[in-house]
Short mmCIF file of C-alpha atoms in Angstrom, two decimals:
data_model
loop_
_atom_site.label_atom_id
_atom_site.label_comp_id
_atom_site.label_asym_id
_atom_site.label_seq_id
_atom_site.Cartn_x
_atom_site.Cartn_y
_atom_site.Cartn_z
CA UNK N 1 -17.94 -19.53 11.24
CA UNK N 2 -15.57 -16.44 11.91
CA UNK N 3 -18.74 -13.80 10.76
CA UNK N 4 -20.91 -15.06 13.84
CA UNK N 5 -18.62 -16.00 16.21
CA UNK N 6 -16.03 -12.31 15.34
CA UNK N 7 -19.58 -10.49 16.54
CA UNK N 8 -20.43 -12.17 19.37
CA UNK N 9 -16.89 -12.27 21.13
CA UNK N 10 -16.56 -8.62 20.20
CA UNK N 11 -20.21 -8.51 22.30
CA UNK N 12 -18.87 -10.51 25.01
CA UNK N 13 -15.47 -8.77 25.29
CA UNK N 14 -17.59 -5.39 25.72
CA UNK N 15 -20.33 -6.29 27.94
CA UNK N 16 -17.66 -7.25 29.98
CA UNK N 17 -15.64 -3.63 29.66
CA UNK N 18 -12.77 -5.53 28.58
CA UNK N 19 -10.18 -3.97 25.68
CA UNK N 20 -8.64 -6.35 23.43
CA UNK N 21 -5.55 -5.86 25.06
CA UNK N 22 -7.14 -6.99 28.24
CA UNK N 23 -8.67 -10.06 26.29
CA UNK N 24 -5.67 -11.49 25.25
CA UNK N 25 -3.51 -10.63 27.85
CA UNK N 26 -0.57 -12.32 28.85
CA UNK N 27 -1.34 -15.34 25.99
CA UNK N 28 -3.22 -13.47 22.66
CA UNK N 29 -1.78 -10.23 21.00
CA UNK N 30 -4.22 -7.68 20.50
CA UNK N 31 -4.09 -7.93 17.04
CA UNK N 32 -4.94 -11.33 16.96
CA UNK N 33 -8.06 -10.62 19.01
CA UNK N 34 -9.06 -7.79 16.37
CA UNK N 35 -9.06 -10.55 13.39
CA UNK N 36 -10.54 -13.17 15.71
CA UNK N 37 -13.26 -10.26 16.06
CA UNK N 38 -13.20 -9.68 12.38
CA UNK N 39 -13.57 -13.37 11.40
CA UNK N 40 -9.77 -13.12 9.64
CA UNK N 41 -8.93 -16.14 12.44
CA UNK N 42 -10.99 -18.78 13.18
CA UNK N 43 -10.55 -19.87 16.60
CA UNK N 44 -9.51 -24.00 17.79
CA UNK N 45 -11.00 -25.81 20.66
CA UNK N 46 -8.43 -24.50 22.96
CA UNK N 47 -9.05 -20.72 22.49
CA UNK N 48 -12.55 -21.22 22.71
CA UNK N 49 -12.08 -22.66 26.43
CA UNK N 50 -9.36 -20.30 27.17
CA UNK N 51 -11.46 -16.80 26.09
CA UNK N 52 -14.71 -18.14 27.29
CA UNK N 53 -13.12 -18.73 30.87
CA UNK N 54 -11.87 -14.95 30.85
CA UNK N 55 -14.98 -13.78 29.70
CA UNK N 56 -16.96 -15.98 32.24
CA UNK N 57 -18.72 -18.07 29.62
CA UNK N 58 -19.59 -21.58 29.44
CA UNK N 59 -17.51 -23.14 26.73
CA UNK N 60 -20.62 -24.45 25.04
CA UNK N 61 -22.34 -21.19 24.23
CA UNK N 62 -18.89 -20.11 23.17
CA UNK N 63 -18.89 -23.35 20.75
CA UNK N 64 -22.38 -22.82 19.99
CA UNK N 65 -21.25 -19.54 18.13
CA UNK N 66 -19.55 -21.59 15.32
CA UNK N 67 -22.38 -22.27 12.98
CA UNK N 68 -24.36 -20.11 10.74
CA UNK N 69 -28.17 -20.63 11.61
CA UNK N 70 -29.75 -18.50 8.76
CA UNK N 71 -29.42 -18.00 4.93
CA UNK N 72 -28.11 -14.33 5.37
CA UNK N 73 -25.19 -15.84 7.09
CA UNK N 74 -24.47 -19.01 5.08
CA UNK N 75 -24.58 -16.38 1.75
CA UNK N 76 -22.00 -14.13 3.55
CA UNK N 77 -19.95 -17.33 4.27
CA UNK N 78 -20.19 -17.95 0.34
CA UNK N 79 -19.61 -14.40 -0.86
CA UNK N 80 -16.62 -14.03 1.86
CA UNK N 81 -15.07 -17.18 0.60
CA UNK N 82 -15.43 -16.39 -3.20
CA UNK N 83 -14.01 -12.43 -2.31
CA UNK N 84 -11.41 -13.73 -1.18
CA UNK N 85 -10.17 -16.76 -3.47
CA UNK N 86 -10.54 -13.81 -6.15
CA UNK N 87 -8.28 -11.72 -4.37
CA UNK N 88 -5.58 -14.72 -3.68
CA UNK N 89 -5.73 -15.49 -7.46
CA UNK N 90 -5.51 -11.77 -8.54
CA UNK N 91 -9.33 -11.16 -9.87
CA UNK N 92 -9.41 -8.19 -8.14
CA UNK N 93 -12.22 -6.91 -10.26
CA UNK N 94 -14.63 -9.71 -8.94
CA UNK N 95 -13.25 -9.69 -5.51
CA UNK N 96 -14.12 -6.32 -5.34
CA UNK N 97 -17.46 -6.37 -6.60
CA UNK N 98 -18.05 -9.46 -4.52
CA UNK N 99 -16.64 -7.89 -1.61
CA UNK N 100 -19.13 -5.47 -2.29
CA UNK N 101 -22.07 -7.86 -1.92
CA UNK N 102 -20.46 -9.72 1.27
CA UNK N 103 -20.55 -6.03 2.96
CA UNK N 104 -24.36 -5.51 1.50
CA UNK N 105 -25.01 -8.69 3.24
CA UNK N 106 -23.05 -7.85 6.45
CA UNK N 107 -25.59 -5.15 6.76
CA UNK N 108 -28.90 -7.02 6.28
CA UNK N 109 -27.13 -8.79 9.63
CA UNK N 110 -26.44 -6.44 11.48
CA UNK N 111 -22.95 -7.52 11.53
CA UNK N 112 -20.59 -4.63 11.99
CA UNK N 113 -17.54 -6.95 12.13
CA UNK N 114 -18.24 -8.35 8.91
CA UNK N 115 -18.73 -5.29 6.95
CA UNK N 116 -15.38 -3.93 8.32
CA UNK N 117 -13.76 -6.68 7.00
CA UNK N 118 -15.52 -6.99 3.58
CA UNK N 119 -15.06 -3.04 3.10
CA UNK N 120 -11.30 -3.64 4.24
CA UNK N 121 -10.96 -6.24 1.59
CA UNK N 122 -12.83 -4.15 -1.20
CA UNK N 123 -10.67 -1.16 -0.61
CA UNK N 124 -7.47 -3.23 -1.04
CA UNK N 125 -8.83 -4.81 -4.04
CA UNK N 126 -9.66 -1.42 -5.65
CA UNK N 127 -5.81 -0.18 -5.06
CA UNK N 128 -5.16 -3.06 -6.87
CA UNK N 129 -7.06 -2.15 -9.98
CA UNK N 130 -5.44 1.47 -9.46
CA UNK N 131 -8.28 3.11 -9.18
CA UNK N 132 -7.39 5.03 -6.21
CA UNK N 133 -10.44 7.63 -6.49
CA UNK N 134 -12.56 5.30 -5.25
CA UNK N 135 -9.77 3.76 -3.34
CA UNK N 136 -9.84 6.52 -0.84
CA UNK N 137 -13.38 6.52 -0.59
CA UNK N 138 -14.24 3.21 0.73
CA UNK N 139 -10.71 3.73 2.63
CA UNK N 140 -12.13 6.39 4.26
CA UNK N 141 -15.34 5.11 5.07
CA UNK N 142 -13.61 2.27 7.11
CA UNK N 143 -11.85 4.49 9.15
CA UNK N 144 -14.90 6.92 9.95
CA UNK N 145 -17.23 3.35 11.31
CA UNK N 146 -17.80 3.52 14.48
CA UNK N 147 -16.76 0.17 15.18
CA UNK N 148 -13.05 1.12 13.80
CA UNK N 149 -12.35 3.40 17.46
CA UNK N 150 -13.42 -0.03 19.48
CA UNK N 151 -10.19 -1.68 18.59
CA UNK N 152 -6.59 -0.06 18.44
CA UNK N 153 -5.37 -2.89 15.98
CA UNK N 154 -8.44 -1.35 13.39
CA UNK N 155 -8.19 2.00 14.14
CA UNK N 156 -4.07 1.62 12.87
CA UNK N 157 -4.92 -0.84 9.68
CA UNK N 158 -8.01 1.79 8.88
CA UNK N 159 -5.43 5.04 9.30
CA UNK N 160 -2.82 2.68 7.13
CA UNK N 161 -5.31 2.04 4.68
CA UNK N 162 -6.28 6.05 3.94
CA UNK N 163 -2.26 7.31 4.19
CA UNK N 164 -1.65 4.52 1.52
CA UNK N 165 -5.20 5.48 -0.83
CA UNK N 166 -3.61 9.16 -0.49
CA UNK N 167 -0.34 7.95 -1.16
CA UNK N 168 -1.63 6.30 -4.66
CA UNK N 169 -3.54 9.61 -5.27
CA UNK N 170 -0.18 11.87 -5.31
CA UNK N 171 -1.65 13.68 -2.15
CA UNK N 172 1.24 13.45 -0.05
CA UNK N 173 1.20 15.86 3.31
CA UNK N 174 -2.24 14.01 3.59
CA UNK N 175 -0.61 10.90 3.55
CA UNK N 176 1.64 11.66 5.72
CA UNK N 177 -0.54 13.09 8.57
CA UNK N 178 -2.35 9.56 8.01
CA UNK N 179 0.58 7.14 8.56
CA UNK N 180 1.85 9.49 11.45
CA UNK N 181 -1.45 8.90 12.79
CA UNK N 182 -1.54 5.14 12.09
CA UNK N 183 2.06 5.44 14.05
CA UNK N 184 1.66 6.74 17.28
CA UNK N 185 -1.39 4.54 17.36
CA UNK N 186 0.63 1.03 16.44
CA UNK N 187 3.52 1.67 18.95
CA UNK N 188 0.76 0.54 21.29
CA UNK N 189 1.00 -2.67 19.86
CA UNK N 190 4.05 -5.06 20.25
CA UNK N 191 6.97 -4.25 18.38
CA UNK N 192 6.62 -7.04 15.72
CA UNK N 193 2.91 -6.86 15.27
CA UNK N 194 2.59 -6.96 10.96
CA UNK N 195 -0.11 -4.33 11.91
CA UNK N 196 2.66 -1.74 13.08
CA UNK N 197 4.87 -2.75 10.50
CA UNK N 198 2.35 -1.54 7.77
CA UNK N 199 2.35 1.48 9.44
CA UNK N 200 5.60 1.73 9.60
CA UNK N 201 5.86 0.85 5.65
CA UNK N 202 3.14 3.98 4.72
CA UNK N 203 4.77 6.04 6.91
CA UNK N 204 8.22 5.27 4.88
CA UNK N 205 6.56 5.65 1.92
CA UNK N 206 4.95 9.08 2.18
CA UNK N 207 7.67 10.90 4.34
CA UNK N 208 10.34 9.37 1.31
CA UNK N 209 7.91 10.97 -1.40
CA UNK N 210 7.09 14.08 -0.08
CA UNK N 211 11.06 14.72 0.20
CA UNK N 212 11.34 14.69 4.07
CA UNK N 213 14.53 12.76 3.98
CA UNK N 214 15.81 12.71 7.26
CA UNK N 215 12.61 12.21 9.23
CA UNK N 216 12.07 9.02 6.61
CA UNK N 217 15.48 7.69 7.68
CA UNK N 218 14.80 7.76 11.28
CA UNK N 219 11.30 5.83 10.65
CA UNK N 220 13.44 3.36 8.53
CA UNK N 221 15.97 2.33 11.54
CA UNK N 222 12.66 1.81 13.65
CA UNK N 223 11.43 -0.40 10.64
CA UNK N 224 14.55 -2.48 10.80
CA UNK N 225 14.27 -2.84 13.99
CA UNK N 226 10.77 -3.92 13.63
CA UNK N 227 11.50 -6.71 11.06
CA UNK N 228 14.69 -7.76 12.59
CA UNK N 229 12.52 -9.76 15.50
CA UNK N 230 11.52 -12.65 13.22
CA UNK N 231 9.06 -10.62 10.48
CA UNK N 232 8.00 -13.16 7.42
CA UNK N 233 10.29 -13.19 4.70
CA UNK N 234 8.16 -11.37 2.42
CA UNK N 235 7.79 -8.98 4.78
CA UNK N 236 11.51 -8.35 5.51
CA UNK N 237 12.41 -8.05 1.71
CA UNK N 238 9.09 -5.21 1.41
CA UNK N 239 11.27 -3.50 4.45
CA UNK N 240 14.39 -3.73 3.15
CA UNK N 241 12.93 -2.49 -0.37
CA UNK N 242 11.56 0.87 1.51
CA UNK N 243 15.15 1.37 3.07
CA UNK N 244 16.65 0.75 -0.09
CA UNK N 245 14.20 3.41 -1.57
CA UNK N 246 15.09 6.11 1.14
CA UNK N 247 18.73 5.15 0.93
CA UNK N 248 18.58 6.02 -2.77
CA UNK N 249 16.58 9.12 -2.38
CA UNK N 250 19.32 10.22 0.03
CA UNK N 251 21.69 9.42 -2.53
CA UNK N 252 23.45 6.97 -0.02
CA UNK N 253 24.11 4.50 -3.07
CA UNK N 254 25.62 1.56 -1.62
CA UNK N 255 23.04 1.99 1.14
CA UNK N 256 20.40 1.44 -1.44
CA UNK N 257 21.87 -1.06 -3.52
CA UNK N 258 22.47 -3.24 -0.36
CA UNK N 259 19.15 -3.27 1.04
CA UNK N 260 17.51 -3.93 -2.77
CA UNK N 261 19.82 -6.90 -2.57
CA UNK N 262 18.61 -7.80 0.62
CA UNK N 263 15.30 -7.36 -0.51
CA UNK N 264 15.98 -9.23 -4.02
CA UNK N 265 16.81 -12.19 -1.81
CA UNK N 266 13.41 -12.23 -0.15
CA UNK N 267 11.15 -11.31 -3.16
CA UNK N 268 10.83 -14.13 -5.33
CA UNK N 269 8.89 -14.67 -8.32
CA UNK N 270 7.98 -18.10 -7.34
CA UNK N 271 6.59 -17.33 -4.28
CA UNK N 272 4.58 -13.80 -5.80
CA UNK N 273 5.30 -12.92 -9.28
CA UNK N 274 3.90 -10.00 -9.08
CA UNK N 275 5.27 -8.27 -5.58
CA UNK N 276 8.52 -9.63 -7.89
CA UNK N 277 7.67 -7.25 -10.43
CA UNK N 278 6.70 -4.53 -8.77
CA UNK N 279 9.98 -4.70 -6.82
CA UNK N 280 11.57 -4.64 -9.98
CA UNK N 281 10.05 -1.93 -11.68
CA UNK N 282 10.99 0.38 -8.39
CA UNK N 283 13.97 -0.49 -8.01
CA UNK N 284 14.69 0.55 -11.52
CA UNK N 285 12.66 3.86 -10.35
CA UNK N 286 15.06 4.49 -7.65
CA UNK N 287 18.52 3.23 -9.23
CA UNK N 288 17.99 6.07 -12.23
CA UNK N 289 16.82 8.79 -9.75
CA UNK N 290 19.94 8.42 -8.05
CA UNK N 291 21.69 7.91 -11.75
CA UNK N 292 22.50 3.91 -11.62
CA UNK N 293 22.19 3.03 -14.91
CA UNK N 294 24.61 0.13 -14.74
CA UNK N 295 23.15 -3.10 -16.62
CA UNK N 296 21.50 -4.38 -13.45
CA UNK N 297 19.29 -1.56 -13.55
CA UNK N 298 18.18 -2.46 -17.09
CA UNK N 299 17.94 -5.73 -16.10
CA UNK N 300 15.51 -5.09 -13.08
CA UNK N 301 13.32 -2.31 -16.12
CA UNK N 302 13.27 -6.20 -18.11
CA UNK N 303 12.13 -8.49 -15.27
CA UNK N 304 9.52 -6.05 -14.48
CA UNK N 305 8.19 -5.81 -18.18
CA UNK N 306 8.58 -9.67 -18.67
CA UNK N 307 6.18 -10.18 -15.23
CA UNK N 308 3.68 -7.84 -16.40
CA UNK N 309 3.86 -9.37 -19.95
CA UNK N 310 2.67 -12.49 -18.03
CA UNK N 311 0.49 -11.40 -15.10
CA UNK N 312 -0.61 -8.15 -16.58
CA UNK N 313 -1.16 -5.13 -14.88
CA UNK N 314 -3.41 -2.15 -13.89
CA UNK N 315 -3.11 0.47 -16.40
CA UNK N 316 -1.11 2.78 -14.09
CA UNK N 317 1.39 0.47 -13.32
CA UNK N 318 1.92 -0.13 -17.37
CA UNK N 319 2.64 3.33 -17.76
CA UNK N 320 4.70 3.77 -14.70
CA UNK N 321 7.07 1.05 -16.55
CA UNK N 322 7.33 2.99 -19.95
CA UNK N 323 7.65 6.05 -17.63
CA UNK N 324 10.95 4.23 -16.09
CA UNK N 325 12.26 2.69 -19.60
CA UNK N 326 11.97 6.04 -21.13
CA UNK N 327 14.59 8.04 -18.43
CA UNK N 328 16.53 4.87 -18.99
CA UNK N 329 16.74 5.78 -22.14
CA UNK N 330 17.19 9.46 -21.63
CA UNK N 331 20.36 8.94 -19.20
CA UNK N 332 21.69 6.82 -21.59
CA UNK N 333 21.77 9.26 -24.22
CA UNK N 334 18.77 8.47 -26.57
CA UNK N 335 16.41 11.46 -25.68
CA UNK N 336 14.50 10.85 -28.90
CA UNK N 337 14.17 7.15 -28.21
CA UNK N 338 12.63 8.57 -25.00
CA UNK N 339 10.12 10.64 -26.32
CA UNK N 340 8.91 7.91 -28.36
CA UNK N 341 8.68 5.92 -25.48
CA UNK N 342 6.48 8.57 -23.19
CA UNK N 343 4.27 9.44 -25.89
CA UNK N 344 1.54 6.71 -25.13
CA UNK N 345 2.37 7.57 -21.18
CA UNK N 346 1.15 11.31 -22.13
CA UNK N 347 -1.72 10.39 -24.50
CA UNK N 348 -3.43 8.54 -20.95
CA UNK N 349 -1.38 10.69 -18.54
CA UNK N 350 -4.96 10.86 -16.03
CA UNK N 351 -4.42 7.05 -14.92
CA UNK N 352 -1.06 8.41 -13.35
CA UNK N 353 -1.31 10.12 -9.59
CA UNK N 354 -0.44 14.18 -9.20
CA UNK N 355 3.43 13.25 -8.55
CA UNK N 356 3.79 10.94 -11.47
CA UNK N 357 2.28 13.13 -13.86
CA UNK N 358 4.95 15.82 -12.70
CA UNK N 359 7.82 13.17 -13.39
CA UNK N 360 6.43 12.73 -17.36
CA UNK N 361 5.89 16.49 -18.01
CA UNK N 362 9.42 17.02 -16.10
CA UNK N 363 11.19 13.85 -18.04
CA UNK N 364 9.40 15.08 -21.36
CA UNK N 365 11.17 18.56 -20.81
CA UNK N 366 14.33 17.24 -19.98
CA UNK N 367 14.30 15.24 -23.45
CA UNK N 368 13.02 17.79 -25.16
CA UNK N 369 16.08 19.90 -24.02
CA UNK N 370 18.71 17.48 -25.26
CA UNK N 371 16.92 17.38 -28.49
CA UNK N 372 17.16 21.26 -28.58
CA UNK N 373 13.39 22.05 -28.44
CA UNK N 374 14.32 24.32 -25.58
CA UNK N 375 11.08 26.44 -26.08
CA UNK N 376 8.49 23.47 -26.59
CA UNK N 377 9.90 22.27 -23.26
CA UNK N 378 8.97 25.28 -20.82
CA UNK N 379 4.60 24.23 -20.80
CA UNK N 380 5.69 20.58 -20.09
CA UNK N 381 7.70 22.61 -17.19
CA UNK N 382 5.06 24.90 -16.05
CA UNK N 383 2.52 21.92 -15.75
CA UNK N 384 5.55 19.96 -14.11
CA UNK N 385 5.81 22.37 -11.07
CA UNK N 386 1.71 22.50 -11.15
CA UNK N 387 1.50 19.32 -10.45
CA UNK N 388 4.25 18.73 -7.65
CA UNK N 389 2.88 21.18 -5.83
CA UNK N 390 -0.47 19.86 -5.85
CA UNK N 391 1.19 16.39 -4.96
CA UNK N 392 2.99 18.03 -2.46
CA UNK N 393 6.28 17.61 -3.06
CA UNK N 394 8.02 20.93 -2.98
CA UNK N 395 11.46 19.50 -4.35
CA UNK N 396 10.46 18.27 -6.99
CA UNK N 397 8.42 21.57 -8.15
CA UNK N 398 11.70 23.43 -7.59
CA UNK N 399 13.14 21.51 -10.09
CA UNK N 400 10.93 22.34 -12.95
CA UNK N 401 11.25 26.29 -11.54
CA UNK N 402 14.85 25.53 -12.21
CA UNK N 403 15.25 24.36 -15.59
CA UNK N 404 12.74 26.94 -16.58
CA UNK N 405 14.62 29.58 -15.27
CA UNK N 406 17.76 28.05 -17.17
CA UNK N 407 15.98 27.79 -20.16
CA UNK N 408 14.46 31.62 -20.21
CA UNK N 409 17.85 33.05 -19.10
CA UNK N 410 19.90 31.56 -22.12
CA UNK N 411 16.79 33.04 -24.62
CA UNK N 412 17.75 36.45 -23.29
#
């Protein structure tokens, strides 16, 4: 039903020069009119005679919207429905490829609603695989339809979507002018709208990387602030996880180990084993870039590798995890142990984004130092600084400058 009846209220709505905003007013939020429009939300008896009186319909041709009448539609019904039980169960492979043929289908209908969504739902389902190439691609082709600038809600899940494929790639300043974007756009929306909060999240995310600290902090109080009026669980713990992440990167330790606590409480494994492990496997990231490396930081690097030992994982995520055991194992004084530990991380090192590919030639150096290979470590330093450059993070880069700089001084 939602295919057919998303298009034709999204007709109605602008034959009649209405915005969403105007649409719902007073009784819908906008963003519920954009996935009633999209066919995320199917619509009961009662909306259907509340948005056919304010568009001047009778309630009948509103009802009559409900069914599929040809086989284009009932095969986009299908290939919607199997997309996304893939997704839900995490065969994000097939979802993506059947997302793929929904969209194809979309088309044949001239259905503009429909292939937003379906492209939506392929793009997620390809940052899922880690394959953020083509990620950003179909990210990016969302956001350029024209039917994304008809609605503010798409417009700020579309912007979202590219800051976050960017994000994934290691490009960060373009990430960032993405979620700023996606921003100013969502404050449109009401404070607690999940499509804001997103924002809100990439925003976080890409300011925290890039290593502009303080303007991160500021977004995270207006997170906070965001969740604090009655988010989901889930999403609270994801929100306290980015403040938690900031916190650390500030080096505000109890700040950080508070809100991954907070967050810890939220994200369970029963309720999405592998948000769990992800959680897990960054907030062992964060504790031993601000040098935790108590035992409940080697205990978050084990629930992580036991969930992905059970769910699996895409193959940039299974290096990210060696990537983390491996400094655990350097700041704990077994630099050799380490090396070991990178070597298969190095051997497929083009699966990891710009940034993270900095953080193994940049770990590899450090180890290599302690082992006193000071000479073999300077390349792994010169294609350190290469690569947070290109990622954008300036901080970072200067670090590798650093250590080289240490390293050629003493050889003098």
């Amino acid at each position: 039903m939602g295919i057919k009846f998303g298009e034709k209220l999204r007709q109605a709505r602008l034959q009649n020069k209405m915005t969403q905003a105007q649409l719902g007013a007073g009784k819908y939020s906008t963003s519920y009119i954009s996935l009633l429009e999209t066919g995320s939300r199917e619509p009961t008896s009662e909306i259907i005679t509340e948005l056919s009186r304010r568009l001047g319909l009778d309630r009948e041709t509103m009802e009559s919207w409900n069914t599929p009448v040809s086989a284009d539609e009932a095969e986009f019904v299908l290939l919607e429905h199997r997309a996304r039980q893939s997704y839900t169960a995490r065969e994000y492979t097939d979802a993506e490829t059947t997302a793929t043929e929904a969209a194809a289908v979309a088309l044949r209908l001239k259905n503009s609603s429909a292939w937003w969504n379906m492209m939506f739902l392929r793009a997620e389902s390809l940052r899922d695989q880690g394959r953020f190439d083509e990620y950003r691609l179909v990210a990016e082709e969302v956001l350029s339809h024209p039917l994304t600038d008809e609605s503010l809600a798409l417009k700020v899940r579309a912007e979202t979507l590219v800051a976050n494929a960017y994000l994934g790639l290691g490009k960060l300043h373009i990430a960032v002018d993405h979620a700023l974007t996606a921003v100013e756009l969502g404050r449109d929306l009401p404070g607690d709208s999940l499509i804001y909060i997103g924002s809100l999240f990439a925003l976080v995310a890409s300011l925290a990387e890039s290593g502009q600290l303080d303007e991160a902090w500021r977004t995270c109080q207006t997170l906070s602030d965001a969740v604090a009026k009655g988010a989901p669980s889930q999403t609270a713990g994801n929100a306290y996880w980015a403040i938690g992440n900031v916190a650390f990167k500030r080096q505000d330790i109890a700040a950080g180990l508070a809100n991954h606590q907070l967050a810890a409480q939220r994200l369970l494994p029963a309720s999405d084993i592998e948000l769990w492990a992800r959680f897990n496997k960054a907030s062992a990231s964060m504790r031993l870039s601000a040098g935790v490396v108590e035992q409940e930081t080697l205990q978050c690097i084990e629930k992580a590798e036991l969930a992905l030992s059970v769910i699996g994982g895409n193959p940039s995520e299974t290096l990210e995890l060696h990537l983390i055991r491996a400094r655990w194992l350097h700041l704990n004084g077994q630099p050799a142990e380490a090396l070991e530990q990178l070597k298969p991380v190095d051997e497929d090192r083009d699966a990891l984004s710009q940034h993270l590919q900095g953080e193994l030639d940049l770990l590899t150096a450090r180890c290599l130092v302690a082992t006193g290979r000071h000479q073999d470590a300077l390349p792994h330093l010169s294609r350190a600084q290469q690569a947070f450059a290109s990622a954008g993070s300036p901080d970072r880069a200067s670090l590798a400058i650093e250590l080289a700089t240490e390293i050629r001084s003493a050889n003098r």
